[in-house]
Amino acid sequence: MSQEVLSIYAAMKIYPANNVPGVLTLFGDKVHFEANGALKGTEIRNDFYFSEINNMKMSLSMQPYKISIKDSENELWEFNQVAKKEGQKFVELYNDINGQ
């Protein structure tokens, strides 16, 4: 496993009105999501390897900001409830590590 770079609070959007709270962690080769509390272990998907990520961006959402990951199959994974500065740093570090 590669070294952890940064962890931030985020909530994985699973349905339009449902989010799973947890921690989004940037490693040197992947992004990892782990749910918190009673929902731990119920994640639909945990790992997003850089080789499988087509695009990652941060944008404004209804729950203040979100990070969106589009994978190699063009499936969109959204992580809501992201703090603006932490989210920007997360995406910047991903781009630096991934050479984008």
mmCIF file with all atom_site columns, C-alpha atoms in Angstrom:
data_model
loop_
_atom_site.group_PDB
_atom_site.id
_atom_site.type_symbol
_atom_site.label_atom_id
_atom_site.label_alt_id
_atom_site.label_comp_id
_atom_site.label_asym_id
_atom_site.label_entity_id
_atom_site.label_seq_id
_atom_site.pdbx_PDB_ins_code
_atom_site.Cartn_x
_atom_site.Cartn_y
_atom_site.Cartn_z
_atom_site.occupancy
_atom_site.B_iso_or_equiv
_atom_site.pdbx_formal_charge
_atom_site.auth_seq_id
_atom_site.auth_comp_id
_atom_site.auth_asym_id
_atom_site.auth_atom_id
_atom_site.pdbx_PDB_model_num
ATOM 1   C CA . MET A 1 1   ? 0.000   0.000  0.000   1.00 0.00 ? 1   MET A CA 1
ATOM 2   C CA . SER A 1 2   ? 1.320   3.443  -0.840  1.00 0.00 ? 2   SER A CA 1
ATOM 3   C CA . GLN A 1 3   ? 1.740   6.241  1.678   1.00 0.00 ? 3   GLN A CA 1
ATOM 4   C CA . GLU A 1 4   ? -1.250  8.310  2.769   1.00 0.00 ? 4   GLU A CA 1
ATOM 5   C CA . VAL A 1 5   ? -1.088  11.878 1.458   1.00 0.00 ? 5   VAL A CA 1
ATOM 6   C CA . LEU A 1 6   ? -4.286  13.558 2.738   1.00 0.00 ? 6   LEU A CA 1
ATOM 7   C CA . SER A 1 7   ? -7.630  12.578 4.313   1.00 0.00 ? 7   SER A CA 1
ATOM 8   C CA . ILE A 1 8   ? -10.791 14.702 4.282   1.00 0.00 ? 8   ILE A CA 1
ATOM 9   C CA . TYR A 1 9   ? -14.381 14.288 5.443   1.00 0.00 ? 9   TYR A CA 1
ATOM 10  C CA . ALA A 1 10  ? -16.793 13.500 2.594   1.00 0.00 ? 10  ALA A CA 1
ATOM 11  C CA . ALA A 1 11  ? -20.119 11.750 2.041   1.00 0.00 ? 11  ALA A CA 1
ATOM 12  C CA . MET A 1 12  ? -20.462 9.323  -0.871  1.00 0.00 ? 12  MET A CA 1
ATOM 13  C CA . LYS A 1 13  ? -23.638 10.007 -2.812  1.00 0.00 ? 13  LYS A CA 1
ATOM 14  C CA . ILE A 1 14  ? -25.439 6.712  -3.433  1.00 0.00 ? 14  ILE A CA 1
ATOM 15  C CA . TYR A 1 15  ? -28.893 7.983  -4.441  1.00 0.00 ? 15  TYR A CA 1
ATOM 16  C CA . PRO A 1 16  ? -30.110 11.534 -5.149  1.00 0.00 ? 16  PRO A CA 1
ATOM 17  C CA . ALA A 1 17  ? -31.142 12.049 -1.516  1.00 0.00 ? 17  ALA A CA 1
ATOM 18  C CA . ASN A 1 18  ? -28.801 9.606  0.274   1.00 0.00 ? 18  ASN A CA 1
ATOM 19  C CA . ASN A 1 19  ? -25.182 10.071 1.290   1.00 0.00 ? 19  ASN A CA 1
ATOM 20  C CA . VAL A 1 20  ? -22.872 7.764  3.223   1.00 0.00 ? 20  VAL A CA 1
ATOM 21  C CA . PRO A 1 21  ? -20.608 9.825  5.554   1.00 0.00 ? 21  PRO A CA 1
ATOM 22  C CA . GLY A 1 22  ? -16.968 8.880  5.744   1.00 0.00 ? 22  GLY A CA 1
ATOM 23  C CA . VAL A 1 23  ? -13.361 9.740  4.983   1.00 0.00 ? 23  VAL A CA 1
ATOM 24  C CA . LEU A 1 24  ? -11.876 10.202 1.521   1.00 0.00 ? 24  LEU A CA 1
ATOM 25  C CA . THR A 1 25  ? -8.128  9.512  1.544   1.00 0.00 ? 25  THR A CA 1
ATOM 26  C CA . LEU A 1 26  ? -5.573  10.292 -1.142  1.00 0.00 ? 26  LEU A CA 1
ATOM 27  C CA . PHE A 1 27  ? -2.698  7.831  -1.453  1.00 0.00 ? 27  PHE A CA 1
ATOM 28  C CA . GLY A 1 28  ? 0.204   7.859  -3.908  1.00 0.00 ? 28  GLY A CA 1
ATOM 29  C CA . ASP A 1 29  ? -1.618  5.532  -6.314  1.00 0.00 ? 29  ASP A CA 1
ATOM 30  C CA . LYS A 1 30  ? -5.327  5.661  -5.435  1.00 0.00 ? 30  LYS A CA 1
ATOM 31  C CA . VAL A 1 31  ? -8.204  7.427  -3.713  1.00 0.00 ? 31  VAL A CA 1
ATOM 32  C CA . HIS A 1 32  ? -9.857  5.415  -0.929  1.00 0.00 ? 32  HIS A CA 1
ATOM 33  C CA . PHE A 1 33  ? -13.272 5.969  0.686   1.00 0.00 ? 33  PHE A CA 1
ATOM 34  C CA . GLU A 1 34  ? -14.223 4.484  4.043   1.00 0.00 ? 34  GLU A CA 1
ATOM 35  C CA . ALA A 1 35  ? -17.643 4.982  5.628   1.00 0.00 ? 35  ALA A CA 1
ATOM 36  C CA . ASN A 1 36  ? -17.926 6.048  9.281   1.00 0.00 ? 36  ASN A CA 1
ATOM 37  C CA . GLY A 1 37  ? -19.753 4.486  12.216  1.00 0.00 ? 37  GLY A CA 1
ATOM 38  C CA . ALA A 1 38  ? -22.494 1.914  11.710  1.00 0.00 ? 38  ALA A CA 1
ATOM 39  C CA . LEU A 1 39  ? -22.169 2.220  7.922   1.00 0.00 ? 39  LEU A CA 1
ATOM 40  C CA . LYS A 1 40  ? -18.503 1.178  7.909   1.00 0.00 ? 40  LYS A CA 1
ATOM 41  C CA . GLY A 1 41  ? -18.046 -1.709 5.496   1.00 0.00 ? 41  GLY A CA 1
ATOM 42  C CA . THR A 1 42  ? -21.186 -0.916 3.489   1.00 0.00 ? 42  THR A CA 1
ATOM 43  C CA . GLU A 1 43  ? -19.435 1.147  0.821   1.00 0.00 ? 43  GLU A CA 1
ATOM 44  C CA . ILE A 1 44  ? -20.457 0.465  -2.776  1.00 0.00 ? 44  ILE A CA 1
ATOM 45  C CA . ARG A 1 45  ? -16.872 1.052  -3.854  1.00 0.00 ? 45  ARG A CA 1
ATOM 46  C CA . ASN A 1 46  ? -13.789 1.814  -1.766  1.00 0.00 ? 46  ASN A CA 1
ATOM 47  C CA . ASP A 1 47  ? -10.838 2.195  -4.106  1.00 0.00 ? 47  ASP A CA 1
ATOM 48  C CA . PHE A 1 48  ? -10.325 4.394  -7.144  1.00 0.00 ? 48  PHE A CA 1
ATOM 49  C CA . TYR A 1 49  ? -6.882  3.648  -8.607  1.00 0.00 ? 49  TYR A CA 1
ATOM 50  C CA . PHE A 1 50  ? -5.307  6.479  -10.587 1.00 0.00 ? 50  PHE A CA 1
ATOM 51  C CA . SER A 1 51  ? -5.177  4.223  -13.670 1.00 0.00 ? 51  SER A CA 1
ATOM 52  C CA . GLU A 1 52  ? -9.002  3.960  -13.473 1.00 0.00 ? 52  GLU A CA 1
ATOM 53  C CA . ILE A 1 53  ? -9.697  7.684  -12.983 1.00 0.00 ? 53  ILE A CA 1
ATOM 54  C CA . ASN A 1 54  ? -10.468 9.720  -16.116 1.00 0.00 ? 54  ASN A CA 1
ATOM 55  C CA . ASN A 1 55  ? -11.205 12.959 -14.284 1.00 0.00 ? 55  ASN A CA 1
ATOM 56  C CA . MET A 1 56  ? -11.417 14.398 -10.788 1.00 0.00 ? 56  MET A CA 1
ATOM 57  C CA . LYS A 1 57  ? -12.806 17.836 -10.036 1.00 0.00 ? 57  LYS A CA 1
ATOM 58  C CA . MET A 1 58  ? -14.258 19.909 -7.260  1.00 0.00 ? 58  MET A CA 1
ATOM 59  C CA . SER A 1 59  ? -17.412 21.956 -7.683  1.00 0.00 ? 59  SER A CA 1
ATOM 60  C CA . LEU A 1 60  ? -20.188 23.727 -5.825  1.00 0.00 ? 60  LEU A CA 1
ATOM 61  C CA . SER A 1 61  ? -23.132 21.570 -4.768  1.00 0.00 ? 61  SER A CA 1
ATOM 62  C CA . MET A 1 62  ? -26.189 21.783 -2.552  1.00 0.00 ? 62  MET A CA 1
ATOM 63  C CA . GLN A 1 63  ? -24.101 20.510 0.408   1.00 0.00 ? 63  GLN A CA 1
ATOM 64  C CA . PRO A 1 64  ? -21.541 23.036 0.134   1.00 0.00 ? 64  PRO A CA 1
ATOM 65  C CA . TYR A 1 65  ? -18.903 21.486 -2.176  1.00 0.00 ? 65  TYR A CA 1
ATOM 66  C CA . LYS A 1 66  ? -18.318 18.117 -3.793  1.00 0.00 ? 66  LYS A CA 1
ATOM 67  C CA . ILE A 1 67  ? -15.534 16.112 -5.375  1.00 0.00 ? 67  ILE A CA 1
ATOM 68  C CA . SER A 1 68  ? -16.528 14.191 -8.486  1.00 0.00 ? 68  SER A CA 1
ATOM 69  C CA . ILE A 1 69  ? -14.549 11.247 -9.833  1.00 0.00 ? 69  ILE A CA 1
ATOM 70  C CA . LYS A 1 70  ? -15.286 9.921  -13.317 1.00 0.00 ? 70  LYS A CA 1
ATOM 71  C CA . ASP A 1 71  ? -13.844 6.440  -13.774 1.00 0.00 ? 71  ASP A CA 1
ATOM 72  C CA . SER A 1 72  ? -12.625 4.638  -16.899 1.00 0.00 ? 72  SER A CA 1
ATOM 73  C CA . GLU A 1 73  ? -16.145 3.300  -17.516 1.00 0.00 ? 73  GLU A CA 1
ATOM 74  C CA . ASN A 1 74  ? -17.507 6.893  -17.428 1.00 0.00 ? 74  ASN A CA 1
ATOM 75  C CA . GLU A 1 75  ? -19.326 6.227  -14.172 1.00 0.00 ? 75  GLU A CA 1
ATOM 76  C CA . LEU A 1 76  ? -19.563 9.315  -11.976 1.00 0.00 ? 76  LEU A CA 1
ATOM 77  C CA . TRP A 1 77  ? -18.871 9.013  -8.235  1.00 0.00 ? 77  TRP A CA 1
ATOM 78  C CA . GLU A 1 78  ? -19.770 12.055 -6.130  1.00 0.00 ? 78  GLU A CA 1
ATOM 79  C CA . PHE A 1 79  ? -18.549 12.917 -2.646  1.00 0.00 ? 79  PHE A CA 1
ATOM 80  C CA . ASN A 1 80  ? -20.589 15.697 -1.024  1.00 0.00 ? 80  ASN A CA 1
ATOM 81  C CA . GLN A 1 81  ? -20.176 17.748 2.165   1.00 0.00 ? 81  GLN A CA 1
ATOM 82  C CA . VAL A 1 82  ? -16.550 18.585 1.359   1.00 0.00 ? 82  VAL A CA 1
ATOM 83  C CA . ALA A 1 83  ? -14.968 21.676 2.941   1.00 0.00 ? 83  ALA A CA 1
ATOM 84  C CA . LYS A 1 84  ? -13.832 24.105 0.224   1.00 0.00 ? 84  LYS A CA 1
ATOM 85  C CA . LYS A 1 85  ? -10.147 24.511 1.170   1.00 0.00 ? 85  LYS A CA 1
ATOM 86  C CA . GLU A 1 86  ? -9.646  20.830 2.000   1.00 0.00 ? 86  GLU A CA 1
ATOM 87  C CA . GLY A 1 87  ? -11.336 19.739 -1.218  1.00 0.00 ? 87  GLY A CA 1
ATOM 88  C CA . GLN A 1 88  ? -9.277  22.113 -3.354  1.00 0.00 ? 88  GLN A CA 1
ATOM 89  C CA . LYS A 1 89  ? -6.079  20.855 -1.716  1.00 0.00 ? 89  LYS A CA 1
ATOM 90  C CA . PHE A 1 90  ? -7.172  17.228 -2.248  1.00 0.00 ? 90  PHE A CA 1
ATOM 91  C CA . VAL A 1 91  ? -7.750  17.739 -5.994  1.00 0.00 ? 91  VAL A CA 1
ATOM 92  C CA . GLU A 1 92  ? -4.538  19.798 -6.377  1.00 0.00 ? 92  GLU A CA 1
ATOM 93  C CA . LEU A 1 93  ? -2.465  17.080 -4.704  1.00 0.00 ? 93  LEU A CA 1
ATOM 94  C CA . TYR A 1 94  ? -4.123  14.403 -6.858  1.00 0.00 ? 94  TYR A CA 1
ATOM 95  C CA . ASN A 1 95  ? -3.235  16.404 -9.988  1.00 0.00 ? 95  ASN A CA 1
ATOM 96  C CA . ASP A 1 96  ? 0.364   16.910 -8.775  1.00 0.00 ? 96  ASP A CA 1
ATOM 97  C CA . ILE A 1 97  ? 0.865   13.228 -7.973  1.00 0.00 ? 97  ILE A CA 1
ATOM 98  C CA . ASN A 1 98  ? -0.844  12.046 -11.155 1.00 0.00 ? 98  ASN A CA 1
ATOM 99  C CA . GLY A 1 99  ? 1.031   14.553 -13.330 1.00 0.00 ? 99  GLY A CA 1
ATOM 100 C CA . GLN A 1 100 ? -2.001  16.454 -14.594 1.00 0.00 ? 100 GLN A CA 1
#
